[in-house]
Amino acid sequence: MDNMSEKIAEFFSRRATVRKYKDDAPSRELIDSLLAAAMRAPTTGNMQLYSVVETRDPEMRRRLAELHFNQPAATGAPLMLTFCADYHRTSAWCRQRKAEPGYDNFLSFINAATDALLFCQSFCTLAEAAGLGLCYLGTTIYRPEDIIDALGLPELVMPVATITLGYPAEEPALSDRLPLTAFVHDEAYRRPTPESIDRDYAAREALPENREFVRINAKETLAQVFTDLRYTRRDCEAMSEGLLRALRRQRFME
């Protein structure tokens, strides 16, 4: 590994999610420069099938925070960015240039969502390297229709990721990660075995905070905290229905 690669690896080994921010929002100039650099991310057919909505207005941030279940990172951030899969702009360009687009389908959503997430991750890396802190909100696809309404998203535009952003007001501890043996496969997928599950999840299950989660929730295992409380079948199915409804509304599905 060369010098630059070592520095990059060291940077990532120390990155952590920031949920508390100073009051001052990053300047538009800084954010624009980072977005301009991030658009060099890979993109399907060089179409850049994404858009990003910057939310700085306090009332709009409050409204969006409610849609993200008032997570602390959402309520206290001076800036929110919503990354969207966007085939609306490309379709408008096609029609204006005497070409009839056929992008109102699920494959097109997957392509645009992939573009948007690659763009988002590239921006996140650049923003953290510039000294900003951020938190990824996975709740974007939990209530997509409400976010569509709040941001005025037209057909063929779908929110896929939101990050809160600002100058850090904390130095959070690193969260644990599974070892490489859990998710790196040689040549073909290797199904987990009881032995590999025990090996790969042992450190996570042994963490004091996770043992406490199990105790206070009166569960037998950490997995039960996930299946019975945090990500239940009922919630996943209900939110799946909402997501499919939003995709139909935005004309990515029939």
Coordinates of N, CA and C in Angstrom, one line a residue:
M1 N 0.8 -1.2 0.0 CA 0.0 0.0 0.0 C 0.9 1.2 0.0
D2 N 0.6 2.2 -1.0 CA 1.4 3.4 -1.0 C 1.0 4.4 0.0
N3 N 1.8 5.5 0.1 CA 1.6 6.5 1.1 C 0.1 7.1 1.1
M4 N -0.3 7.4 -0.1 CA -1.7 8.0 -0.3 C -2.7 7.0 0.2
S5 N -2.6 5.8 -0.3 CA -3.6 4.8 0.1 C -3.6 4.6 1.6
E6 N -2.5 4.6 2.2 CA -2.4 4.5 3.7 C -3.2 5.6 4.4
K7 N -3.0 6.8 3.9 CA -3.7 8.0 4.4 C -5.2 7.9 4.3
I8 N -5.6 7.4 3.1 CA -7.0 7.3 2.9 C -7.6 6.2 3.8
A9 N -6.9 5.0 3.9 CA -7.4 4.0 4.7 C -7.4 4.4 6.2
E10 N -6.4 5.2 6.6 CA -6.5 5.7 8.0 C -7.6 6.6 8.2
F11 N -7.9 7.5 7.2 CA -9.0 8.4 7.3 C -10.3 7.7 7.5
F12 N -10.6 6.6 6.7 CA -11.8 5.9 6.8 C -11.9 5.1 8.1
S13 N -10.7 4.6 8.6 CA -10.8 3.9 9.8 C -11.2 4.7 11.0
R14 N -11.1 6.0 10.9 CA -11.5 6.9 12.0 C -12.8 7.6 11.8
R15 N -13.5 7.4 10.7 CA -14.7 8.1 10.4 C -15.9 7.6 11.3
A16 N -16.7 8.6 11.7 CA -17.8 8.2 12.6 C -19.0 9.1 12.2
T17 N -20.2 8.7 12.5 CA -21.4 9.4 12.2 C -21.5 10.6 13.3
V18 N -21.8 11.8 12.8 CA -21.9 12.9 13.7 C -23.4 13.3 13.7
R19 N -23.9 13.4 15.0 CA -25.3 13.8 15.1 C -25.6 15.1 15.9
K20 N -24.5 15.7 16.3 CA -24.5 17.0 17.0 C -23.7 18.0 16.2
Y21 N -24.3 19.2 15.9 CA -23.6 20.2 15.1 C -23.6 21.6 15.7
K22 N -22.6 22.3 15.3 CA -22.5 23.7 15.6 C -23.6 24.5 14.9
D23 N -24.0 25.7 15.3 CA -25.1 26.4 14.7 C -24.8 26.9 13.3
D24 N -23.6 27.2 13.0 CA -23.3 27.8 11.7 C -23.4 26.7 10.6
A25 N -24.1 27.0 9.6 CA -24.2 26.1 8.5 C -23.0 26.2 7.5
P26 N -22.6 25.2 6.9 CA -21.5 25.3 5.8 C -22.0 26.3 4.7
S27 N -21.1 27.0 4.2 CA -21.5 28.0 3.2 C -22.0 27.3 1.9
R28 N -22.8 28.0 1.1 CA -23.2 27.5 -0.2 C -22.0 27.2 -1.1
E29 N -21.0 28.1 -1.0 CA -19.8 28.0 -1.8 C -19.1 26.7 -1.5
L30 N -19.0 26.3 -0.3 CA -18.3 25.1 0.1 C -19.1 23.9 -0.4
I31 N -20.4 23.9 -0.1 CA -21.2 22.8 -0.5 C -21.2 22.6 -2.0
D32 N -21.3 23.7 -2.8 CA -21.3 23.7 -4.2 C -20.0 23.1 -4.7
S33 N -18.9 23.5 -4.1 CA -17.6 23.0 -4.6 C -17.5 21.5 -4.3
L34 N -18.1 21.0 -3.2 CA -18.0 19.6 -2.9 C -19.0 18.8 -3.9
L35 N -20.1 19.4 -4.1 CA -21.1 18.7 -5.1 C -20.5 18.6 -6.5
A36 N -19.8 19.7 -6.9 CA -19.1 19.7 -8.2 C -18.1 18.6 -8.3
A37 N -17.3 18.4 -7.2 CA -16.3 17.4 -7.2 C -17.0 16.0 -7.2
A38 N -18.1 15.9 -6.4 CA -18.7 14.6 -6.3 C -19.4 14.1 -7.6
M39 N -19.7 15.0 -8.5 CA -20.4 14.6 -9.7 C -19.4 13.8 -10.6
R40 N -18.1 13.7 -10.3 CA -17.2 12.8 -11.0 C -17.4 11.4 -10.7
A41 N -18.4 11.1 -9.8 CA -18.7 9.7 -9.4 C -19.2 8.9 -10.6
P42 N -19.1 7.6 -10.7 CA -19.6 6.8 -11.8 C -21.1 7.1 -12.0
T43 N -21.5 7.1 -13.2 CA -23.0 7.3 -13.5 C -23.4 6.5 -14.8
T44 N -24.6 6.1 -14.8 CA -25.1 5.3 -15.9 C -25.2 6.1 -17.2
G45 N -24.4 5.6 -18.2 CA -24.5 6.2 -19.5 C -24.1 7.7 -19.5
N46 N -23.4 8.2 -18.5 CA -23.0 9.6 -18.3 C -24.2 10.5 -18.3
M47 N -25.4 9.9 -17.7 CA -26.6 10.7 -17.7 C -26.8 11.5 -16.4
Q48 N -26.1 11.2 -15.4 CA -26.2 11.8 -14.1 C -27.7 11.9 -13.7
L49 N -28.2 10.7 -13.4 CA -29.6 10.5 -13.1 C -30.0 10.8 -11.6
Y50 N -29.6 12.0 -11.2 CA -29.8 12.4 -9.8 C -30.1 13.9 -9.7
S51 N -30.7 14.3 -8.6 CA -30.8 15.7 -8.2 C -30.6 15.7 -6.7
V52 N -30.3 16.8 -6.1 CA -30.1 17.0 -4.7 C -30.8 18.2 -4.3
V53 N -31.6 18.1 -3.2 CA -32.3 19.3 -2.7 C -31.7 19.7 -1.4
E54 N -31.2 21.0 -1.3 CA -30.6 21.5 -0.1 C -31.7 22.2 0.7
T55 N -31.7 21.9 2.0 CA -32.7 22.5 2.9 C -32.0 23.2 4.0
R56 N -32.1 24.5 4.0 CA -31.5 25.4 5.0 C -32.5 26.1 5.8
D57 N -33.6 26.4 5.2 CA -34.7 27.2 5.9 C -35.1 26.5 7.2
P58 N -35.1 27.1 8.4 CA -35.4 26.5 9.6 C -36.8 25.8 9.6
E59 N -37.8 26.4 9.0 CA -39.1 25.8 9.0 C -39.2 24.6 8.1
M60 N -38.5 24.6 7.0 CA -38.4 23.4 6.1 C -37.6 22.3 6.8
R61 N -36.6 22.7 7.5 CA -35.8 21.7 8.2 C -36.6 21.0 9.3
R62 N -37.4 21.8 10.0 CA -38.3 21.3 11.0 C -39.3 20.3 10.4
R63 N -39.9 20.7 9.3 CA -40.9 19.8 8.6 C -40.2 18.5 8.2
L64 N -39.1 18.6 7.6 CA -38.4 17.4 7.2 C -38.0 16.5 8.4
A65 N -37.5 17.1 9.4 CA -37.1 16.4 10.6 C -38.3 15.6 11.1
E66 N -39.5 16.1 11.1 CA -40.7 15.3 11.5 C -40.9 14.1 10.7
L67 N -40.6 14.2 9.4 CA -40.8 13.1 8.5 C -39.7 12.1 8.7
H68 N -38.6 12.5 9.3 CA -37.5 11.5 9.7 C -37.6 11.2 11.2
F69 N -38.8 11.2 11.7 CA -39.1 10.7 13.1 C -38.4 11.6 14.1
N70 N -38.1 12.8 13.8 CA -37.4 13.7 14.8 C -36.2 13.1 15.4
Q71 N -35.4 12.4 14.6 CA -34.1 12.0 15.1 C -33.3 13.2 15.5
P72 N -32.5 13.0 16.6 CA -31.6 14.1 17.0 C -30.8 14.7 15.9
A73 N -30.2 13.9 15.0 CA -29.4 14.4 13.9 C -30.2 15.3 13.0
A74 N -31.5 15.0 12.8 CA -32.3 15.7 11.9 C -32.8 17.0 12.6
T75 N -33.1 17.0 13.8 CA -33.7 18.2 14.5 C -32.6 19.3 14.8
G76 N -31.3 18.9 14.9 CA -30.3 19.8 15.2 C -29.4 20.2 14.1
A77 N -29.5 19.7 12.9 CA -28.6 20.0 11.8 C -28.9 21.3 11.2
P78 N -27.9 22.1 10.8 CA -28.2 23.4 10.1 C -28.4 23.2 8.6
L79 N -28.2 22.0 8.1 CA -28.4 21.7 6.7 C -28.8 20.3 6.4
M80 N -29.7 20.1 5.5 CA -30.1 18.7 5.1 C -30.0 18.6 3.6
L81 N -29.5 17.5 3.1 CA -29.5 17.3 1.7 C -30.3 16.0 1.4
T82 N -31.2 16.1 0.5 CA -32.0 15.0 0.0 C -31.6 14.6 -1.4
F83 N -31.0 13.4 -1.5 CA -30.5 12.9 -2.8 C -31.7 12.1 -3.5
C84 N -31.9 12.5 -4.7 CA -33.1 11.9 -5.4 C -32.7 11.2 -6.7
A85 N -33.3 10.0 -7.0 CA -33.2 9.4 -8.3 C -34.0 10.3 -9.2
D86 N -33.5 10.7 -10.3 CA -34.1 11.7 -11.2 C -34.1 11.3 -12.7
Y87 N -35.2 10.8 -13.2 CA -35.3 10.7 -14.6 C -36.2 11.7 -15.3
H88 N -36.7 12.6 -14.4 CA -37.6 13.7 -14.9 C -36.8 14.6 -15.9
R89 N -35.7 15.1 -15.4 CA -34.9 16.0 -16.2 C -34.4 15.4 -17.5
T90 N -33.9 14.2 -17.4 CA -33.4 13.5 -18.7 C -34.6 13.3 -19.6
S91 N -35.8 12.9 -19.1 CA -36.9 12.8 -20.0 C -37.3 14.1 -20.7
A92 N -37.3 15.2 -19.9 CA -37.6 16.5 -20.5 C -36.6 16.9 -21.6
W93 N -35.4 16.6 -21.3 CA -34.3 16.8 -22.4 C -34.6 16.0 -23.6
C94 N -35.0 14.7 -23.4 CA -35.2 13.9 -24.6 C -36.4 14.5 -25.4
R95 N -37.5 14.8 -24.8 CA -38.6 15.3 -25.5 C -38.3 16.7 -26.2
Q96 N -37.5 17.5 -25.5 CA -37.2 18.8 -26.2 C -36.3 18.6 -27.4
R97 N -35.6 17.4 -27.4 CA -34.7 17.1 -28.6 C -35.3 16.1 -29.5
K98 N -36.7 16.0 -29.6 CA -37.4 15.2 -30.5 C -37.1 13.7 -30.3
A99 N -36.9 13.3 -29.0 CA -36.7 11.9 -28.7 C -37.7 11.5 -27.7
E100 N -38.3 10.3 -27.8 CA -39.4 9.9 -26.9 C -38.8 8.9 -25.8
P101 N -38.7 9.4 -24.6 CA -38.1 8.6 -23.5 C -39.0 7.4 -23.1
G102 N -38.4 6.4 -22.6 CA -39.2 5.2 -22.1 C -38.6 4.8 -20.8
Y103 N -38.6 5.8 -19.8 CA -37.9 5.6 -18.6 C -38.9 5.5 -17.4
D104 N -40.2 5.3 -17.7 CA -41.2 5.2 -16.6 C -41.3 3.7 -16.2
N105 N -40.3 3.1 -15.7 CA -40.3 1.7 -15.4 C -39.3 1.4 -14.2
F106 N -39.3 0.2 -13.7 CA -38.6 -0.1 -12.5 C -37.1 -0.1 -12.8
L107 N -36.7 -0.6 -13.9 CA -35.2 -0.7 -14.2 C -34.7 0.7 -14.2
S108 N -35.4 1.7 -14.8 CA -34.9 3.1 -14.8 C -34.8 3.6 -13.4
F109 N -35.7 3.2 -12.5 CA -35.5 3.7 -11.1 C -34.3 3.1 -10.5
I110 N -34.0 1.8 -10.7 CA -32.8 1.2 -10.2 C -31.5 1.9 -10.7
N111 N -31.5 2.2 -12.0 CA -30.4 2.9 -12.5 C -30.2 4.3 -11.9
A112 N -31.3 5.1 -11.8 CA -31.2 6.4 -11.2 C -30.9 6.4 -9.7
A113 N -31.5 5.4 -9.0 CA -31.2 5.3 -7.6 C -29.7 4.9 -7.4
T114 N -29.1 4.1 -8.2 CA -27.7 3.7 -8.1 C -26.9 5.0 -8.4
D115 N -27.2 5.7 -9.4 CA -26.5 7.0 -9.7 C -26.6 7.9 -8.5
A116 N -27.8 8.1 -7.9 CA -27.9 9.0 -6.8 C -27.1 8.6 -5.6
L117 N -27.1 7.3 -5.3 CA -26.4 6.8 -4.1 C -24.9 6.9 -4.3
L118 N -24.4 6.6 -5.5 CA -22.9 6.8 -5.8 C -22.6 8.3 -5.6
F119 N -23.4 9.2 -6.1 CA -23.2 10.6 -6.0 C -23.2 11.0 -4.5
C120 N -24.2 10.5 -3.8 CA -24.3 10.8 -2.4 C -23.0 10.4 -1.6
Q121 N -22.6 9.1 -1.8 CA -21.4 8.6 -1.1 C -20.2 9.4 -1.4
S122 N -20.0 9.8 -2.7 CA -18.9 10.5 -3.1 C -18.9 11.9 -2.4
F123 N -20.0 12.5 -2.3 CA -20.2 13.8 -1.6 C -19.8 13.6 -0.1
C124 N -20.3 12.6 0.5 CA -20.1 12.3 1.9 C -18.6 12.2 2.2
T125 N -17.9 11.5 1.4 CA -16.5 11.3 1.6 C -15.7 12.6 1.5
L126 N -16.1 13.4 0.5 CA -15.5 14.7 0.3 C -15.8 15.7 1.4
A127 N -17.1 15.6 1.9 CA -17.5 16.5 2.9 C -16.8 16.2 4.2
E128 N -16.6 15.0 4.6 CA -15.9 14.6 5.8 C -14.4 14.9 5.7
A129 N -13.8 14.8 4.5 CA -12.4 15.2 4.3 C -12.3 16.7 4.5
A130 N -13.3 17.4 4.2 CA -13.3 18.9 4.3 C -13.5 19.4 5.7
G131 N -13.7 18.4 6.7 CA -13.9 18.8 8.1 C -15.4 18.9 8.5
L132 N -16.3 18.5 7.7 CA -17.7 18.5 8.0 C -18.1 17.2 8.7
G133 N -19.2 17.2 9.5 CA -19.7 16.0 10.0 C -21.1 15.7 9.4
L134 N -21.5 14.4 9.3 CA -22.7 14.1 8.7 C -23.3 12.9 9.3
C135 N -24.6 12.7 9.0 CA -25.4 11.5 9.4 C -26.3 11.1 8.3
Y136 N -26.2 9.9 7.9 CA -27.1 9.3 6.9 C -28.4 8.9 7.5
L137 N -29.5 9.4 6.9 CA -30.8 9.1 7.5 C -31.5 8.0 6.6
G138 N -31.5 6.8 7.1 CA -32.1 5.7 6.3 C -33.6 5.8 6.2
T139 N -34.2 6.7 7.0 CA -35.6 6.9 7.0 C -36.2 7.5 5.8
T140 N -35.4 7.9 4.8 CA -35.9 8.6 3.6 C -36.9 7.7 2.9
I141 N -36.6 6.4 2.8 CA -37.6 5.5 2.1 C -38.6 4.9 3.0
Y142 N -38.7 5.4 4.2 CA -39.8 5.0 5.1 C -41.1 5.8 4.9
R143 N -40.9 7.1 4.6 CA -42.1 7.9 4.3 C -41.9 8.7 3.0
P144 N -41.6 8.0 1.9 CA -41.3 8.8 0.7 C -42.4 9.7 0.2
E145 N -43.6 9.3 0.3 CA -44.7 10.2 -0.2 C -44.7 11.5 0.5
D146 N -44.5 11.5 1.8 CA -44.5 12.8 2.5 C -43.4 13.7 2.1
I147 N -42.2 13.0 1.9 CA -41.0 13.8 1.5 C -41.2 14.3 0.0
I148 N -41.9 13.5 -0.8 CA -42.2 14.0 -2.2 C -43.1 15.2 -2.1
D149 N -44.1 15.2 -1.2 CA -44.9 16.4 -1.1 C -44.2 17.6 -0.5
A150 N -43.4 17.3 0.5 CA -42.6 18.4 1.2 C -41.7 19.1 0.2
L151 N -41.0 18.4 -0.7 CA -40.0 18.9 -1.5 C -40.6 19.2 -3.0
G152 N -41.8 18.9 -3.2 CA -42.4 19.2 -4.5 C -41.8 18.4 -5.6
L153 N -41.5 17.2 -5.4 CA -40.9 16.4 -6.4 C -41.8 15.9 -7.5
P154 N -41.5 16.2 -8.8 CA -42.4 15.8 -9.9 C -42.3 14.3 -10.2
E155 N -43.0 13.9 -11.2 CA -43.0 12.5 -11.6 C -41.5 12.1 -12.1
L156 N -41.2 10.9 -11.9 CA -39.9 10.3 -12.2 C -38.7 10.9 -11.3
V157 N -39.1 11.5 -10.2 CA -38.1 11.9 -9.2 C -38.5 11.2 -7.9
M158 N -37.5 10.5 -7.3 CA -37.8 9.7 -6.1 C -36.7 9.9 -5.0
P159 N -37.0 10.3 -3.8 CA -36.0 10.5 -2.8 C -35.4 9.1 -2.4
V160 N -34.1 9.0 -2.3 CA -33.5 7.8 -1.9 C -32.5 7.9 -0.7
A161 N -32.1 9.1 -0.4 CA -31.1 9.2 0.7 C -31.2 10.6 1.2
T162 N -31.0 10.8 2.5 CA -30.9 12.1 3.1 C -29.7 12.1 4.1
I163 N -28.9 13.2 4.0 CA -27.9 13.4 5.0 C -28.1 14.7 5.7
T164 N -27.8 14.7 7.0 CA -27.7 15.9 7.8 C -26.3 16.3 7.8
L165 N -26.0 17.6 7.9 CA -24.6 18.1 7.6 C -24.3 19.3 8.4
G166 N -23.1 19.4 8.9 CA -22.7 20.7 9.6 C -21.3 20.5 10.2
Y167 N -20.9 21.5 10.9 CA -19.6 21.4 11.6 C -19.8 20.6 12.9
P168 N -19.0 19.6 13.2 CA -19.2 18.7 14.3 C -19.1 19.5 15.7
A169 N -20.1 19.1 16.5 CA -20.1 19.7 17.9 C -19.8 18.5 18.9
E170 N -19.3 17.4 18.4 CA -19.0 16.2 19.2 C -17.9 15.4 18.5
E171 N -17.3 14.6 19.3 CA -16.3 13.6 18.7 C -16.9 12.2 19.1
P172 N -17.8 11.7 18.2 CA -18.4 10.4 18.6 C -17.4 9.2 18.5
A173 N -17.8 8.3 19.3 CA -17.0 7.0 19.3 C -17.3 6.3 18.0
L174 N -16.4 5.4 17.6 CA -16.6 4.6 16.4 C -17.6 3.5 16.8
S175 N -18.5 3.3 15.8 CA -19.4 2.1 16.0 C -18.7 0.9 15.5
D176 N -19.2 -0.3 16.0 CA -18.5 -1.5 15.6 C -18.9 -1.9 14.1
R177 N -18.0 -2.7 13.5 CA -18.3 -3.3 12.2 C -18.0 -4.7 12.2
L178 N -18.7 -5.5 11.4 CA -18.4 -6.9 11.2 C -17.1 -7.1 10.6
P179 N -16.4 -8.2 10.8 CA -15.1 -8.5 10.2 C -15.3 -8.8 8.7
L180 N -14.2 -8.7 7.9 CA -14.3 -9.0 6.5 C -14.8 -10.4 6.2
T181 N -14.5 -11.4 7.1 CA -14.9 -12.7 6.9 C -16.4 -12.9 6.8
A182 N -17.2 -11.9 7.3 CA -18.6 -11.9 7.3 C -19.2 -11.6 5.9
F183 N -18.5 -10.8 5.1 CA -19.1 -10.3 3.9 C -18.2 -10.3 2.6
V184 N -17.0 -10.8 2.7 CA -16.1 -10.9 1.6 C -16.1 -12.4 1.1
H185 N -16.4 -12.6 -0.1 CA -16.5 -14.0 -0.7 C -15.5 -14.2 -1.8
D186 N -14.9 -15.3 -1.8 CA -13.9 -15.7 -2.9 C -14.6 -16.4 -4.0
E187 N -14.6 -15.7 -5.2 CA -15.1 -16.3 -6.4 C -16.6 -16.5 -6.5
A188 N -17.2 -17.1 -5.4 CA -18.7 -17.3 -5.4 C -19.2 -17.1 -4.0
Y189 N -20.5 -16.9 -3.8 CA -21.0 -16.6 -2.5 C -20.8 -17.8 -1.6
R190 N -20.4 -17.6 -0.4 CA -20.2 -18.6 0.6 C -21.3 -18.5 1.7
R191 N -22.2 -19.5 1.7 CA -23.3 -19.4 2.7 C -22.8 -19.4 4.1
P192 N -23.4 -18.7 5.0 CA -22.9 -18.7 6.4 C -23.3 -20.0 7.0
T193 N -22.4 -20.4 8.0 CA -22.6 -21.7 8.7 C -22.8 -21.3 10.2
P194 N -23.3 -22.2 11.0 CA -23.4 -21.8 12.4 C -22.1 -21.4 13.0
E195 N -21.0 -22.0 12.6 CA -19.7 -21.7 13.1 C -19.3 -20.3 12.6
S196 N -19.5 -19.9 11.3 CA -19.1 -18.6 10.8 C -20.0 -17.5 11.5
I197 N -21.3 -17.8 11.7 CA -22.1 -16.8 12.4 C -21.6 -16.5 13.8
D198 N -21.2 -17.6 14.5 CA -20.7 -17.4 15.9 C -19.4 -16.6 15.8
R199 N -18.5 -16.9 14.9 CA -17.3 -16.2 14.7 C -17.4 -14.7 14.4
D200 N -18.3 -14.5 13.4 CA -18.4 -13.1 12.8 C -19.2 -12.2 13.7
Y201 N -20.1 -12.7 14.5 CA -21.0 -11.8 15.3 C -20.6 -11.8 16.8
A202 N -19.6 -12.6 17.2 CA -19.2 -12.7 18.6 C -18.8 -11.3 19.2
A203 N -18.0 -10.6 18.5 CA -17.5 -9.3 19.1 C -18.7 -8.3 19.2
R204 N -19.6 -8.3 18.2 CA -20.7 -7.4 18.3 C -21.7 -7.8 19.5
E205 N -21.9 -9.0 19.6 CA -22.8 -9.5 20.7 C -22.2 -9.3 22.0
A206 N -20.9 -9.2 22.1 CA -20.2 -9.1 23.4 C -20.1 -7.7 23.9
L207 N -20.4 -6.7 23.0 CA -20.3 -5.3 23.4 C -21.2 -5.0 24.6
P208 N -20.7 -4.3 25.6 CA -21.5 -4.0 26.8 C -22.8 -3.3 26.5
E209 N -22.8 -2.3 25.5 CA -24.0 -1.6 25.2 C -25.0 -2.6 24.5
N210 N -24.6 -3.5 23.7 CA -25.5 -4.5 23.1 C -26.1 -5.5 24.1
R211 N -25.2 -5.9 25.1 CA -25.7 -6.7 26.1 C -26.8 -6.0 26.9
E212 N -26.6 -4.7 27.1 CA -27.6 -3.9 27.9 C -28.9 -3.8 27.1
F213 N -28.8 -3.6 25.7 CA -30.0 -3.6 24.9 C -30.8 -4.9 25.1
V214 N -30.1 -6.0 25.1 CA -30.8 -7.2 25.3 C -31.5 -7.3 26.7
R215 N -30.8 -6.9 27.7 CA -31.3 -6.9 29.0 C -32.5 -6.1 29.2
I216 N -32.4 -4.8 28.8 CA -33.5 -3.8 29.1 C -34.7 -4.1 28.3
N217 N -34.6 -4.8 27.2 CA -35.7 -5.2 26.3 C -36.2 -6.6 26.6
A218 N -35.7 -7.2 27.7 CA -36.1 -8.5 28.1 C -36.1 -9.6 26.9
K219 N -35.0 -9.5 26.2 CA -34.8 -10.5 25.1 C -33.7 -11.4 25.4
E220 N -33.6 -12.5 24.7 CA -32.6 -13.5 24.9 C -31.4 -13.3 24.1
T221 N -31.5 -12.7 22.9 CA -30.4 -12.4 22.0 C -30.5 -11.0 21.4
L222 N -29.4 -10.5 20.9 CA -29.3 -9.3 20.2 C -30.2 -9.3 18.9
A223 N -30.2 -10.5 18.2 CA -31.0 -10.6 17.0 C -32.4 -10.4 17.3
Q224 N -32.9 -10.8 18.4 CA -34.3 -10.6 18.8 C -34.7 -9.1 19.0
V225 N -33.7 -8.3 19.4 CA -33.9 -6.9 19.5 C -34.2 -6.3 18.1
F226 N -33.5 -6.8 17.1 CA -33.7 -6.4 15.7 C -35.0 -6.8 15.2
T227 N -35.3 -8.1 15.3 CA -36.5 -8.7 14.7 C -37.8 -8.3 15.4
D228 N -37.7 -8.2 16.7 CA -38.9 -8.0 17.5 C -39.2 -6.5 17.8
L229 N -38.2 -5.7 17.8 CA -38.4 -4.3 18.2 C -37.9 -3.3 17.1
R230 N -36.7 -3.4 16.6 CA -36.2 -2.3 15.8 C -36.7 -2.4 14.3
Y231 N -36.6 -3.6 13.7 CA -37.0 -3.7 12.3 C -38.0 -4.9 12.2
T232 N -39.2 -4.7 12.6 CA -40.1 -5.8 12.7 C -40.7 -6.1 11.3
R233 N -41.2 -7.3 11.2 CA -41.9 -7.7 9.9 C -43.0 -6.8 9.6
R234 N -43.8 -6.5 10.6 CA -45.0 -5.6 10.4 C -44.6 -4.2 9.9
D235 N -43.5 -3.6 10.5 CA -43.1 -2.3 10.0 C -42.5 -2.4 8.6
C236 N -41.7 -3.4 8.4 CA -41.1 -3.6 7.1 C -42.1 -3.7 6.0
E237 N -43.1 -4.5 6.3 CA -44.2 -4.7 5.2 C -45.0 -3.5 5.0
A238 N -45.3 -2.8 6.1 CA -46.1 -1.5 6.0 C -45.3 -0.5 5.2
M239 N -44.0 -0.3 5.5 CA -43.2 0.7 4.8 C -42.9 0.2 3.3
S240 N -42.8 -1.1 3.1 CA -42.7 -1.6 1.7 C -43.9 -1.2 0.9
E241 N -45.1 -1.2 1.5 CA -46.3 -0.8 0.8 C -46.2 0.7 0.4
G242 N -45.8 1.5 1.4 CA -45.6 2.9 1.1 C -44.6 3.2 0.1
L243 N -43.5 2.5 0.1 CA -42.5 2.7 -1.0 C -43.0 2.3 -2.3
L244 N -43.7 1.2 -2.4 CA -44.3 0.8 -3.7 C -45.3 1.8 -4.2
R245 N -46.1 2.3 -3.3 CA -47.1 3.3 -3.6 C -46.4 4.6 -4.2
A246 N -45.3 5.0 -3.6 CA -44.6 6.1 -4.0 C -44.0 5.9 -5.4
L247 N -43.4 4.7 -5.6 CA -42.8 4.4 -6.9 C -43.9 4.4 -8.0
R248 N -45.1 4.0 -7.7 CA -46.2 4.0 -8.7 C -46.6 5.5 -8.9
R249 N -46.7 6.2 -7.9 CA -47.1 7.6 -8.0 C -46.1 8.4 -8.8
Q250 N -44.8 8.1 -8.7 CA -43.8 8.8 -9.4 C -43.5 8.2 -10.8
R251 N -44.4 7.2 -11.2 CA -44.4 6.6 -12.5 C -43.2 5.7 -12.8
F252 N -42.5 5.2 -11.7 CA -41.5 4.2 -11.9 C -42.0 2.8 -11.9
M253 N -43.3 2.6 -11.6 CA -43.9 1.3 -11.6 C -45.4 1.5 -12.0
E254 N -45.9 0.5 -12.6 CA -47.3 0.5 -13.0 C -48.2 0.1 -11.8

